[in-house]
Amino acid sequence: MYSRHRMINPLLGVYYGIFTAVYIGLVVFLLILEHMGVVDRHLLYALTVAAFTLSVSIAVAAMTKTGDDFFVSGRRVPAGLNGLVLFVVSIGGAGLSGLFGAVFFLGVDSFALLFGVFGGVILTGLMMASFVRKAGIYTVPSFFEVRYRSRFIGVIAGLCVMLPTGLFALAELSIIKIVGPMILGVSAEISLVVIFVVAMLIILPGGVRSMGWAQCGLAIVVVLGLIIPLVIVSMQLTNLPIAQLTYGSLIDDIEAFKSVRSVAEVNAHEVWSGLFLDEKHAVKLPFLTGEAGLGAASKFSLMVIIALGIASMPALVMRAGVTSGVFQARKSYAWGAALIGLLILTLPAYGIFLRYMIFNPEMKIVLSNLPEWISVLDGAGFFQVSDLNGDGEILAEEILLSRDGAFVSFPFMAGLNGTMQSLCFATIMAAALASFCARVMTFGKLFAFDLNIRKSEIEADVGGQAVMIWTRIVVFIFAGLAAWLVYQFDFDPFQLFFAGLIVSAAALFPSLLLSIWWRRMNKTGLFFSLLTGVVLSAGGLFVTNLGAETAPYGLDLVQLGCGAVLCSFLVGIIGALIGPKPTGADLEMLTEIRTPGGEAVYDRMLRLAMPRRTNSSG
Amino acid sequence: MMDPERFIPYWRVTSRLSFMLAGFLFLLMTLGLCFSHIFDRFQFLGFPVGVLLAGHFVVLLIIGLMFWFTGTQDHVDNNYGANEDL
């Protein structure tokens, strides 16, 4: 007898209510301290440290010794809390800062990116979540292995998953390397060490269980950090606290200011390409781009490639497995979509408010009296002002912002106090940490299961300590290697995030979709589909220098990515038609995965493997 | 595992629901993204109507439809005896 409600802790809501109350209480306490004269510098990292400490506390409290808890959180995560994790993992710190920068510089055309993330979570919820949950597997390659009953396919898929997972992990560490020194007040390398240590303290005690509960806390930090500063700025600029419903009234004002401040309008495609470069830009494109924007075809292809990348992101797909059942899995993606929807309502408000502050003549910056924060942001490489016309005033086109600097500049530009600045900074650090942990854990499971030559022994002893120790070792090594790589080389976080999405979309989406929804699909088709997707998308990344350049024939990374997805689909279908027809056992397995009722397939396989091990050892 | 007599109609309804809804939601997003700017010359609640349609209406409608889907698919599971509780 299976019940969807049987295992969920009824006090979870209370625990996270306490977490939220403690965090808000800390914000209020810091506001009081600041009012008493504690200097801003001490406040800037206070909430980041608090968010990390609270998350580590949750993770340590969720320490576990059982395999079921370590790899799938005991399959008792409620839908709402899983939705929080889906939200924070799907965007991460690199995505959040990149999306913010895109909204700020691109205006309404940036909805293509936002809708892409939104559509990705929706696609997973509609087309994959329930089947992944029923399969009950711990990794995406294991899903293919169970579906096609082929160890070889599991290994190939494991190799293919490594590339996007590695790109996503490096993207999160890269954003930490960029914003960490300013937020934590330490060097870039120390920032990376801090994130590495905190990530290990979150993952090592209890694997997916400790990481998942800590990610819920980090997601709450992200949501609060997005909402509270915006409410305050909305009160200042529009006299109403609900920015999502009031920012529209400022769009006309900004257009009127622009005529005063003579901002040249540029090609939207140049602005979009500029987001892939490590440069500071002035805001030149109007928020309402209209016909002069990216164009319907470009926006559609951008939305689609991001949606497919998010939908097949291994860390996101596998969150279906931690819920208590198929119904809860579907519902958790609806919650995830609701939170992404909140982000879509919120980020344009941030973009409009920041534009309003830059273009408003009453908020002009005078060269003879430059605020102190400008030197702080300039020193961090996010912000630059230069009096080009020599009139002693800084006009809008003389303010240059980097893509990742737009978000961290917001509280300074709005004149928010140190506590609110700290709240914004904690947001981006929490998002990056939560996402980094998810990528690292994906890697750990990949090496513990799919790329492990002793997989059958592990499956027979999945509840034992050996596999968990091995996973912890892999997690430690991979996280350390990623931190070392980011320390040694300067990567662009948004480029890496976008590259991860392209590879994920091309390599995994066609394979997952065909494996679930097409009975004729077989391991031949899957093999060729996976390889085609990885090779073409990696080739696209190479020839476009991770999207920073245009490929031959004027093709950009988005077009190449869409082409790679189409080729992967076609090759998968042709390969499946050429290969042998699925056997009765293959179809039985598919039917079982498609049926919500009954025990999870992988759970049953593990249960049946246990006596075999006992017998052989006896 | 379900017997084929029950599974085939169940799967037909499930796949139709998933694909039709996914198609409809992506159609909504595409229309909101690519064509809503046509209405930007009109204003409502201080917003250009195009922004309101794409940035609010489409998003809230899709969120509502996602929750509707979870309930409806659960009813389908129940009606065809495929529910995990059964």
XYZ file of C-alpha atoms in Angstrom:
704
model
C 0.000 0.000 0.000
C 1.524 3.298 -1.066
C 0.365 6.588 0.358
C 1.512 9.952 -0.870
C 1.339 11.404 2.633
C 2.982 8.637 4.627
C 6.464 9.994 5.248
C 6.455 13.793 5.177
C 7.455 15.460 8.432
C 4.460 17.607 9.470
C 6.751 20.035 11.324
C 8.764 21.065 8.262
C 6.619 24.162 7.781
C 7.308 25.140 11.382
C 11.058 24.623 10.965
C 11.261 26.805 7.873
C 8.911 29.321 9.468
C 11.442 29.566 12.309
C 14.279 29.859 9.776
C 12.489 32.710 8.005
C 11.681 34.429 11.300
C 15.303 34.152 12.481
C 16.601 35.593 9.226
C 14.122 38.472 9.222
C 14.851 39.024 12.929
C 18.525 39.271 12.076
C 17.762 41.846 9.383
C 15.825 43.928 11.926
C 18.636 43.519 14.476
C 21.183 44.721 11.924
C 18.987 47.696 11.073
C 18.993 48.638 14.757
C 22.770 48.160 14.989
C 23.261 50.290 11.919
C 21.046 52.987 13.365
C 23.284 52.884 16.452
C 26.311 53.630 14.299
C 27.915 50.343 13.325
C 29.769 51.030 10.074
C 28.470 49.642 6.777
C 31.568 47.608 5.972
C 30.800 45.242 8.861
C 27.240 44.825 7.713
C 27.986 43.959 4.104
C 28.916 40.371 4.777
C 26.811 39.893 7.924
C 23.728 38.410 6.260
C 25.771 36.271 3.883
C 27.578 34.779 6.869
C 24.235 34.347 8.654
C 22.653 32.628 5.643
C 25.640 30.292 5.321
C 25.698 29.530 9.059
C 21.983 28.775 9.223
C 22.193 26.561 6.130
C 25.165 24.645 7.493
C 23.273 24.190 10.775
C 20.332 22.712 8.894
C 22.672 20.452 6.902
C 24.445 19.167 10.015
C 21.099 18.546 11.703
C 20.069 16.520 8.623
C 23.122 14.266 8.831
C 22.325 10.725 7.757
C 23.816 7.268 7.588
C 21.312 5.575 5.302
C 21.675 5.355 1.541
C 18.027 6.154 0.904
C 18.406 9.461 2.747
C 21.832 10.200 1.319
C 20.826 9.837 -2.337
C 17.119 10.746 -2.490
C 16.465 12.479 0.831
C 14.394 9.516 1.977
C 11.839 10.411 -0.717
C 9.931 12.565 1.737
C 10.388 16.148 0.544
C 7.031 17.951 0.236
C 6.119 19.631 -3.031
C 6.324 23.231 -1.812
C 9.817 22.894 -0.364
C 11.020 20.983 -3.409
C 9.633 23.841 -5.514
C 11.879 26.226 -3.567
C 14.912 24.082 -4.377
C 13.911 23.839 -8.049
C 13.646 27.623 -8.178
C 17.067 28.302 -6.704
C 18.870 25.510 -8.567
C 17.406 26.411 -11.960
C 18.742 29.973 -11.877
C 21.682 29.884 -9.451
C 23.894 32.898 -8.801
C 25.265 33.045 -12.345
C 21.779 32.900 -13.827
C 20.366 35.444 -11.381
C 23.048 38.057 -12.000
C 22.986 37.350 -15.745
C 19.201 37.577 -15.972
C 19.213 40.778 -13.948
C 21.806 42.261 -16.278
C 19.801 41.110 -19.305
C 16.589 42.700 -17.986
C 18.442 45.914 -17.235
C 20.197 46.228 -20.590
C 17.750 44.499 -22.950
C 14.396 45.673 -21.589
C 11.330 43.610 -22.494
C 13.344 41.480 -24.921
C 14.914 39.876 -21.859
C 11.541 38.160 -21.304
C 12.891 35.609 -23.799
C 15.435 34.506 -21.201
C 12.977 34.656 -18.313
C 10.341 32.707 -20.250
C 13.024 30.205 -21.178
C 13.738 29.405 -17.528
C 9.995 29.379 -16.797
C 9.277 27.123 -19.765
C 12.065 24.749 -18.765
C 10.606 24.081 -15.328
C 7.146 23.705 -16.896
C 8.434 21.239 -19.507
C 10.092 19.087 -16.862
C 6.926 19.141 -14.772
C 4.663 18.212 -17.672
C 6.794 15.806 -19.660
C 9.371 14.201 -17.374
C 8.922 14.608 -13.616
C 6.361 11.901 -12.942
C 8.231 9.295 -15.022
C 11.593 10.091 -13.457
C 9.963 9.788 -10.032
C 8.387 6.456 -10.917
C 11.691 5.175 -12.259
C 13.129 6.185 -8.887
C 16.697 6.410 -10.163
C 19.378 8.605 -8.582
C 20.970 10.041 -11.764
C 19.945 10.820 -15.363
C 22.338 8.192 -16.827
C 20.847 5.601 -14.481
C 17.449 6.457 -15.944
C 18.702 5.506 -19.392
C 20.376 2.416 -17.977
C 17.165 1.248 -16.315
C 15.018 2.184 -19.315
C 17.181 0.273 -21.817
C 18.658 -2.272 -19.374
C 22.128 -1.484 -20.691
C 25.184 -0.705 -18.584
C 27.017 0.590 -21.676
C 24.334 3.230 -22.295
C 24.577 4.297 -18.641
C 28.329 4.876 -18.967
C 27.975 6.827 -22.244
C 25.219 8.967 -20.771
C 27.350 9.487 -17.652
C 30.179 10.843 -19.789
C 27.751 13.130 -21.632
C 26.266 14.527 -18.395
C 29.724 15.489 -17.109
C 30.125 18.404 -19.535
C 26.991 20.452 -18.718
C 27.297 19.680 -15.004
C 30.904 20.865 -14.973
C 29.997 24.043 -16.883
C 27.201 24.885 -14.436
C 29.468 24.292 -11.425
C 32.232 26.486 -12.862
C 29.667 29.195 -13.638
C 28.570 29.362 -9.995
C 32.127 29.522 -8.698
C 32.983 32.186 -11.273
C 30.239 34.490 -10.033
C 31.515 33.922 -6.491
C 35.007 34.871 -7.657
C 33.631 38.098 -9.145
C 31.282 39.286 -6.396
C 32.805 37.459 -3.421
C 35.709 39.847 -2.728
C 33.396 42.855 -2.501
C 30.760 41.056 -0.442
C 32.981 39.098 1.928
C 35.752 41.658 2.087
C 38.417 39.067 1.280
C 40.419 38.127 -1.803
C 38.925 36.098 -4.671
C 40.837 32.975 -3.663
C 39.641 33.211 -0.066
C 36.073 33.659 -1.348
C 36.442 30.439 -3.313
C 37.849 28.647 -0.278
C 34.932 29.890 1.835
C 32.380 28.613 -0.702
C 34.224 25.310 -0.998
C 34.241 24.800 2.778
C 30.584 25.793 3.192
C 29.532 23.564 0.276
C 31.372 20.632 1.834
C 29.772 21.300 5.226
C 26.395 21.251 3.499
C 26.883 18.158 1.325
C 29.139 15.824 3.273
C 26.970 15.275 6.392
C 23.975 13.902 4.549
C 24.305 14.083 0.766
C 21.081 15.006 -1.003
C 19.185 15.125 2.307
C 21.393 17.672 4.063
C 21.957 19.564 0.813
C 18.250 19.700 -0.041
C 17.144 21.017 3.346
C 19.965 23.582 3.325
C 18.965 24.614 -0.212
C 15.419 25.280 1.023
C 16.890 27.718 3.548
C 19.080 29.324 0.897
C 16.070 29.655 -1.412
C 14.173 31.480 1.337
C 17.168 33.831 1.660
C 17.022 34.431 -2.113
C 13.277 35.139 -2.120
C 13.529 37.527 0.846
C 16.554 39.243 -0.674
C 14.671 39.800 -3.912
C 11.472 41.049 -2.292
C 12.451 43.255 0.700
C 14.814 45.768 -1.007
C 12.377 46.052 -3.904
C 9.481 46.867 -1.568
C 11.518 49.663 0.013
C 12.599 51.157 -3.315
C 9.053 50.842 -4.629
C 7.823 52.851 -1.625
C 10.445 55.503 -2.367
C 9.702 55.799 -6.072
C 5.994 55.003 -6.407
C 4.620 55.297 -2.833
C 3.256 51.761 -3.084
C 4.979 48.613 -1.776
C 3.995 46.194 -4.550
C 6.640 46.954 -7.144
C 5.367 44.286 -9.506
C 2.184 46.297 -9.994
C 3.676 49.774 -9.947
C 6.810 49.741 -12.080
C 4.798 50.296 -15.246
C 4.025 53.862 -14.245
C 7.738 54.741 -14.442
C 8.289 53.529 -18.018
C 6.875 56.732 -19.534
C 8.883 58.837 -17.062
C 12.110 57.152 -18.147
C 11.305 57.796 -21.802
C 10.740 61.472 -20.919
C 14.059 61.640 -19.006
C 15.848 60.073 -21.933
C 14.878 62.957 -24.191
C 16.410 65.239 -21.598
C 19.564 63.184 -21.265
C 20.133 62.350 -24.936
C 20.689 58.619 -24.934
C 21.542 57.125 -28.298
C 19.550 54.035 -29.232
C 21.406 51.048 -30.571
C 20.750 47.705 -32.225
C 19.223 45.159 -29.817
C 21.370 42.360 -31.276
C 24.515 44.299 -30.376
C 23.271 44.704 -26.802
C 22.506 40.978 -26.598
C 25.948 40.072 -27.957
C 27.486 42.542 -25.515
C 26.094 40.541 -22.604
C 28.547 37.766 -23.479
C 31.520 40.097 -23.179
C 33.343 41.036 -20.019
C 32.789 44.741 -20.562
C 30.943 47.600 -18.945
C 28.125 49.175 -20.947
C 25.855 52.193 -20.818
C 22.093 51.646 -21.057
C 21.213 52.504 -24.620
C 18.233 50.369 -25.546
C 14.751 51.601 -24.509
C 12.853 49.265 -22.157
C 10.019 48.924 -24.674
C 11.949 47.804 -27.713
C 8.895 47.247 -29.924
C 9.724 46.458 -33.549
C 13.337 47.555 -33.007
C 14.018 44.687 -30.591
C 15.595 41.295 -31.136
C 12.815 40.154 -33.456
C 10.288 37.365 -33.071
C 12.484 34.597 -34.486
C 15.485 35.470 -32.298
C 13.381 35.754 -29.151
C 11.588 32.497 -29.873
C 14.786 30.550 -30.511
C 16.365 32.046 -27.391
C 13.376 31.080 -25.276
C 13.262 27.562 -26.702
C 16.954 26.756 -26.275
C 16.966 28.002 -22.678
C 13.752 26.105 -21.914
C 15.153 22.856 -23.294
C 18.426 23.387 -21.408
C 16.670 23.996 -18.115
C 14.217 21.124 -18.709
C 17.034 18.614 -19.089
C 19.386 20.062 -16.463
C 20.425 16.910 -14.536
C 20.258 18.539 -11.090
C 16.750 19.790 -11.823
C 15.343 16.609 -13.358
C 16.614 14.499 -10.471
C 14.760 16.574 -7.866
C 11.632 14.682 -8.924
C 13.100 11.653 -7.183
C 13.131 13.166 -3.698
C 9.367 13.685 -3.483
C 7.116 11.211 -1.741
C 5.279 10.220 -4.905
C 4.365 10.967 -8.490
C 1.621 13.439 -7.568
C 4.001 15.360 -5.283
C 6.656 15.348 -8.009
C 4.282 16.998 -10.498
C 3.113 19.474 -7.860
C 6.658 20.426 -6.893
C 7.376 21.555 -10.457
C 4.178 23.615 -10.380
C 5.553 25.306 -7.231
C 8.912 25.756 -8.910
C 7.164 27.381 -11.895
C 5.204 29.633 -9.509
C 8.437 30.891 -7.927
C 10.071 31.435 -11.319
C 6.884 33.301 -12.241
C 7.408 35.521 -9.203
C 10.922 36.182 -10.505
C 9.493 37.161 -13.916
C 7.155 39.625 -12.200
C 9.984 40.964 -10.025
C 13.104 41.345 -12.179
C 11.554 43.835 -14.657
C 10.625 45.993 -11.665
C 14.289 45.968 -10.596
C 15.374 46.816 -14.143
C 12.926 49.717 -14.453
C 13.804 51.128 -11.024
C 17.530 50.999 -11.790
C 16.968 52.711 -15.145
C 14.788 55.339 -13.449
C 17.562 56.127 -10.973
C 20.162 56.397 -13.735
C 18.069 58.549 -16.077
C 16.312 60.788 -13.528
C 17.891 64.272 -13.730
C 17.016 64.883 -10.073
C 19.232 61.977 -9.043
C 22.217 63.154 -11.050
C 25.773 62.421 -9.953
C 28.044 65.469 -9.723
C 31.707 64.894 -10.506
C 32.940 67.206 -7.776
C 31.034 65.240 -5.155
C 31.152 61.594 -6.186
C 29.525 59.243 -3.645
C 31.859 56.832 -1.858
C 30.037 53.767 -3.191
C 31.128 54.570 -6.730
C 34.759 53.960 -5.809
C 33.733 50.707 -4.066
C 31.915 49.454 -7.176
C 34.597 50.825 -9.492
C 37.242 48.987 -7.482
C 35.254 45.770 -7.841
C 35.047 46.303 -11.619
C 31.259 46.687 -11.789
C 30.731 50.391 -12.302
C 32.495 53.216 -14.059
C 31.702 56.890 -14.484
C 33.535 59.307 -16.737
C 32.612 62.856 -17.608
C 32.900 62.562 -21.383
C 31.563 66.021 -22.253
C 33.357 67.784 -19.386
C 30.241 69.482 -17.974
C 30.966 68.368 -14.421
C 27.882 66.103 -14.304
C 27.593 62.403 -14.965
C 24.894 61.715 -17.568
C 23.260 58.363 -18.173
C 25.494 57.492 -21.113
C 28.530 58.235 -18.956
C 27.537 55.572 -16.422
C 28.913 52.186 -17.423
C 27.798 49.014 -15.688
C 28.914 45.422 -16.107
C 26.283 42.711 -16.639
C 26.988 41.111 -13.271
C 27.414 44.498 -11.623
C 23.839 45.625 -12.256
C 22.402 43.580 -9.390
C 25.040 44.512 -6.809
C 24.874 48.179 -7.887
C 21.134 48.378 -7.258
C 21.171 48.932 -3.468
C 23.933 51.533 -3.811
C 22.172 53.420 -6.585
C 18.932 53.362 -4.584
C 20.714 54.773 -1.562
C 19.745 51.790 0.583
C 21.520 51.359 3.886
C 24.172 48.773 4.710
C 21.668 46.183 5.948
C 19.725 46.256 2.690
C 22.967 46.071 0.719
C 23.896 43.048 2.792
C 20.497 41.504 2.048
C 21.039 41.877 -1.713
C 24.539 40.429 -1.500
C 23.363 37.460 0.554
C 20.830 36.775 -2.210
C 23.383 36.260 -4.921
C 25.780 34.333 -2.679
C 22.979 32.043 -1.459
C 21.781 31.372 -5.007
C 25.300 30.569 -6.170
C 26.019 28.313 -3.192
C 22.743 26.382 -3.535
C 23.285 25.812 -7.236
C 26.956 24.891 -6.833
C 26.066 22.262 -4.205
C 23.512 20.720 -6.575
C 26.066 20.452 -9.405
C 28.740 18.987 -7.163
C 26.347 16.397 -5.774
C 25.286 15.479 -9.321
C 28.929 14.843 -10.104
C 29.366 12.806 -6.945
C 26.438 10.540 -7.792
C 27.662 10.253 -11.369
C 31.014 8.835 -10.292
C 29.574 6.776 -7.472
C 27.074 5.026 -9.722
C 27.226 5.507 -13.461
C 30.971 5.771 -13.987
C 31.853 3.240 -11.321
C 33.067 -0.119 -12.588
C 31.731 -1.739 -9.407
C 28.183 -0.505 -9.954
C 26.471 -3.858 -9.471
C 28.203 -4.286 -6.100
C 27.207 -0.763 -5.133
C 23.592 -1.401 -6.049
C 23.642 -4.489 -3.907
C 24.984 -2.434 -1.024
C 23.468 0.984 -1.628
C 22.433 1.274 2.000
C 25.972 0.534 3.138
C 28.591 3.059 4.110
C 31.112 2.354 1.329
C 29.140 3.987 -1.479
C 28.400 7.054 0.628
C 32.054 7.449 1.574
C 33.029 7.064 -2.087
C 30.446 9.710 -3.094
C 31.765 12.087 -0.427
C 35.315 11.614 -1.709
C 34.234 12.353 -5.298
C 32.259 15.403 -4.160
C 35.280 16.699 -2.257
C 37.681 16.143 -5.155
C 35.366 17.598 -7.795
C 34.505 20.688 -5.735
C 38.198 21.247 -5.003
C 39.113 20.798 -8.666
C 36.389 23.224 -9.759
C 37.553 25.809 -7.207
C 41.161 25.387 -8.365
C 40.164 25.823 -12.031
C 38.206 28.982 -11.273
C 41.091 30.277 -9.188
C 43.565 29.643 -12.022
C 41.459 30.906 -14.930
C 39.034 33.785 -15.396
C 35.742 32.435 -16.701
C 32.655 34.445 -17.533
C 29.802 33.078 -15.363
C 26.984 33.909 -17.776
C 28.877 32.425 -20.716
C 29.401 29.199 -18.782
C 25.788 29.097 -17.571
C 24.540 29.599 -21.115
C 27.012 27.061 -22.473
C 25.774 24.524 -19.907
C 22.210 25.121 -21.071
C 23.163 24.615 -24.728
C 24.939 21.307 -24.060
C 22.201 20.135 -21.741
C 19.508 20.969 -24.318
C 21.301 19.333 -27.228
C 22.613 16.235 -25.474
C 19.966 15.360 -22.920
C 16.603 16.821 -23.885
C 16.021 14.784 -27.076
C 17.273 11.642 -25.329
C 15.023 12.101 -22.303
C 11.946 13.060 -24.288
C 12.263 10.232 -26.811
C 13.050 7.699 -24.086
C 9.857 8.550 -22.214
C 7.391 9.312 -24.978
C 8.410 7.096 -27.929
C 7.955 3.343 -27.625
C 10.157 2.658 -30.639
C 13.177 4.377 -29.073
C 16.050 2.003 -28.361
C 19.625 2.148 -27.150
C 21.000 2.574 -30.684
C 18.956 5.734 -31.138
C 19.883 6.952 -27.677
C 23.591 6.361 -28.244
C 23.659 8.377 -31.458
C 21.346 11.072 -30.104
C 23.555 11.620 -27.035
C 26.774 11.724 -29.034
C 25.342 14.003 -31.730
C 24.047 16.430 -29.130
C 27.298 16.591 -27.173
C 29.583 16.824 -30.214
C 27.539 19.471 -32.050
C 26.886 21.629 -28.991
C 30.508 21.420 -27.843
C 31.561 22.293 -31.396
C 29.204 25.274 -31.342
C 30.698 26.470 -28.070
C 34.181 26.095 -29.500
C 33.614 27.978 -32.764
C 31.736 30.821 -31.042
C 34.207 31.042 -28.150
C 31.392 30.311 -25.659
C 29.016 32.707 -27.409
C 31.349 35.705 -27.455
C 31.891 35.520 -31.223
C 29.865 34.706 -34.296
C 30.382 31.410 -36.094
C 30.929 31.096 -39.856
C 27.900 32.151 -41.977
C 26.936 34.634 -39.242
C 25.419 31.976 -36.997
C 25.341 32.708 -33.268
C 25.411 30.273 -30.360
C 21.615 30.191 -30.000
C 21.136 29.219 -33.645
C 23.865 26.593 -33.413
C 22.298 25.246 -30.216
C 18.858 24.973 -31.841
C 20.471 23.211 -34.791
C 22.236 20.778 -32.450
C 18.935 19.963 -30.697
C 17.200 19.303 -34.032
C 20.074 17.118 -35.263
C 20.099 15.204 -31.995
C 16.364 14.526 -32.356
C 16.700 13.465 -35.992
C 19.732 11.255 -35.448
C 18.042 9.688 -32.415
C 14.926 8.871 -34.433
C 16.871 7.540 -37.423
C 19.150 5.511 -35.145
C 16.163 4.004 -33.364
C 14.505 3.076 -36.667
C 17.721 1.469 -37.939
C 18.406 -0.366 -34.690
C 16.542 -3.431 -33.426
C 12.954 -3.117 -32.266
C 12.524 -2.886 -28.487
C 12.031 -6.277 -26.868
C 9.020 -7.215 -24.775
C 11.048 -6.670 -21.618
C 12.031 -3.167 -22.796
C 8.395 -2.286 -23.421
C 7.339 -3.744 -20.080
C 9.890 -1.527 -18.371
C 8.607 1.506 -20.292
C 5.010 0.742 -19.366
C 5.992 0.430 -15.726
C 7.801 3.791 -15.802
C 4.737 5.364 -17.397
C 2.378 4.039 -14.709
C 2.319 6.130 -11.513
C 1.136 3.335 -9.224
C 3.383 0.849 -7.455
C 6.883 0.843 -6.056
C 9.584 2.959 -7.728
C 11.392 0.783 -10.283
C 14.892 1.430 -8.946
C 13.807 0.912 -5.337
C 12.521 -2.532 -6.303
C 15.737 -3.333 -8.159
C 17.793 -2.401 -5.104
C 15.503 -4.386 -2.806
C 15.864 -7.445 -5.013
C 19.636 -6.988 -5.226
C 20.063 -7.083 -1.444
C 19.319 -10.804 -0.828
C 21.533 -11.728 -3.768
C 24.441 -10.043 -2.065
C 23.593 -11.648 1.270
C 23.411 -15.079 -0.348
C 26.665 -14.707 -2.245
C 28.556 -13.508 0.810
C 27.017 -16.267 2.907
C 1.904 -3.152 -13.560
C -1.342 -2.172 -15.294
C -2.843 -4.574 -17.796
C -2.913 -3.339 -21.426
C -6.728 -2.982 -21.505
C -6.528 -0.292 -18.859
C -3.111 1.109 -19.720
C -3.737 1.977 -23.382
C -6.702 4.333 -22.763
C -4.940 5.732 -19.702
C -1.826 6.508 -21.711
C -3.858 8.010 -24.554
C -5.530 10.477 -22.171
C -2.288 11.208 -20.292
C -0.200 11.889 -23.379
C -2.945 13.992 -24.956
C -3.238 16.087 -21.791
C 0.538 16.573 -21.432
C 1.248 17.429 -25.065
C -1.790 19.657 -25.533
C -1.053 21.578 -22.361
C 2.672 21.887 -23.129
C 1.813 23.110 -26.632
C -0.774 25.577 -25.327
C 1.581 26.962 -22.666
C 4.392 27.452 -25.177
C 1.941 29.075 -27.591
C 0.933 31.475 -24.812
C 4.548 32.289 -24.015
C 5.423 32.747 -27.687
C 2.473 35.066 -28.285
C 3.304 37.032 -25.130
C 6.968 37.256 -26.016
C 6.839 37.968 -29.724
C 3.604 39.826 -30.367
C 2.504 41.578 -27.169
C 4.393 44.761 -28.121
C 1.586 45.459 -30.618
C -0.534 46.563 -27.639
C 2.134 48.757 -26.042
C 0.475 51.952 -27.269
C -2.478 51.269 -24.947
C -2.145 51.671 -21.193
C -3.792 49.946 -18.254
C -2.902 50.499 -14.569
C 0.014 52.618 -15.762
C 1.506 49.716 -17.738
C 1.802 49.455 -21.484
C -0.736 46.689 -22.184
C 1.856 44.581 -24.008
C 4.089 44.457 -20.910
C 1.094 43.683 -18.736
C 0.062 40.819 -21.024
C 3.538 39.281 -21.329
C 4.937 40.062 -17.903
C 1.856 39.428 -15.790
C -1.166 37.891 -17.484
C 0.633 35.092 -19.353
C 2.772 34.222 -16.327
C -0.119 34.048 -13.866
C -2.279 32.088 -16.323
C 0.481 29.529 -16.860
C 1.056 29.110 -13.127
C -2.679 28.517 -12.676
C -2.695 25.979 -15.517
C 0.273 24.108 -14.001
C -1.615 23.598 -10.741
C -4.739 22.672 -12.729
C -2.647 20.067 -14.557
C -1.453 18.409 -11.342
C -5.043 18.051 -10.133
C -6.426 16.933 -13.496
C -3.676 14.380 -14.106
C -4.284 13.010 -10.623
C -7.983 12.593 -11.495
C -6.986 10.786 -14.681
C -4.700 8.499 -12.639
C -7.594 7.761 -10.271
C -10.160 7.197 -12.991
C -8.009 4.653 -14.836
C -6.765 2.875 -11.731
C -3.200 4.062 -12.191
C -2.951 6.097 -9.008
C -0.025 5.472 -6.710
C -2.395 5.139 -3.731
C -4.241 2.234 -5.329
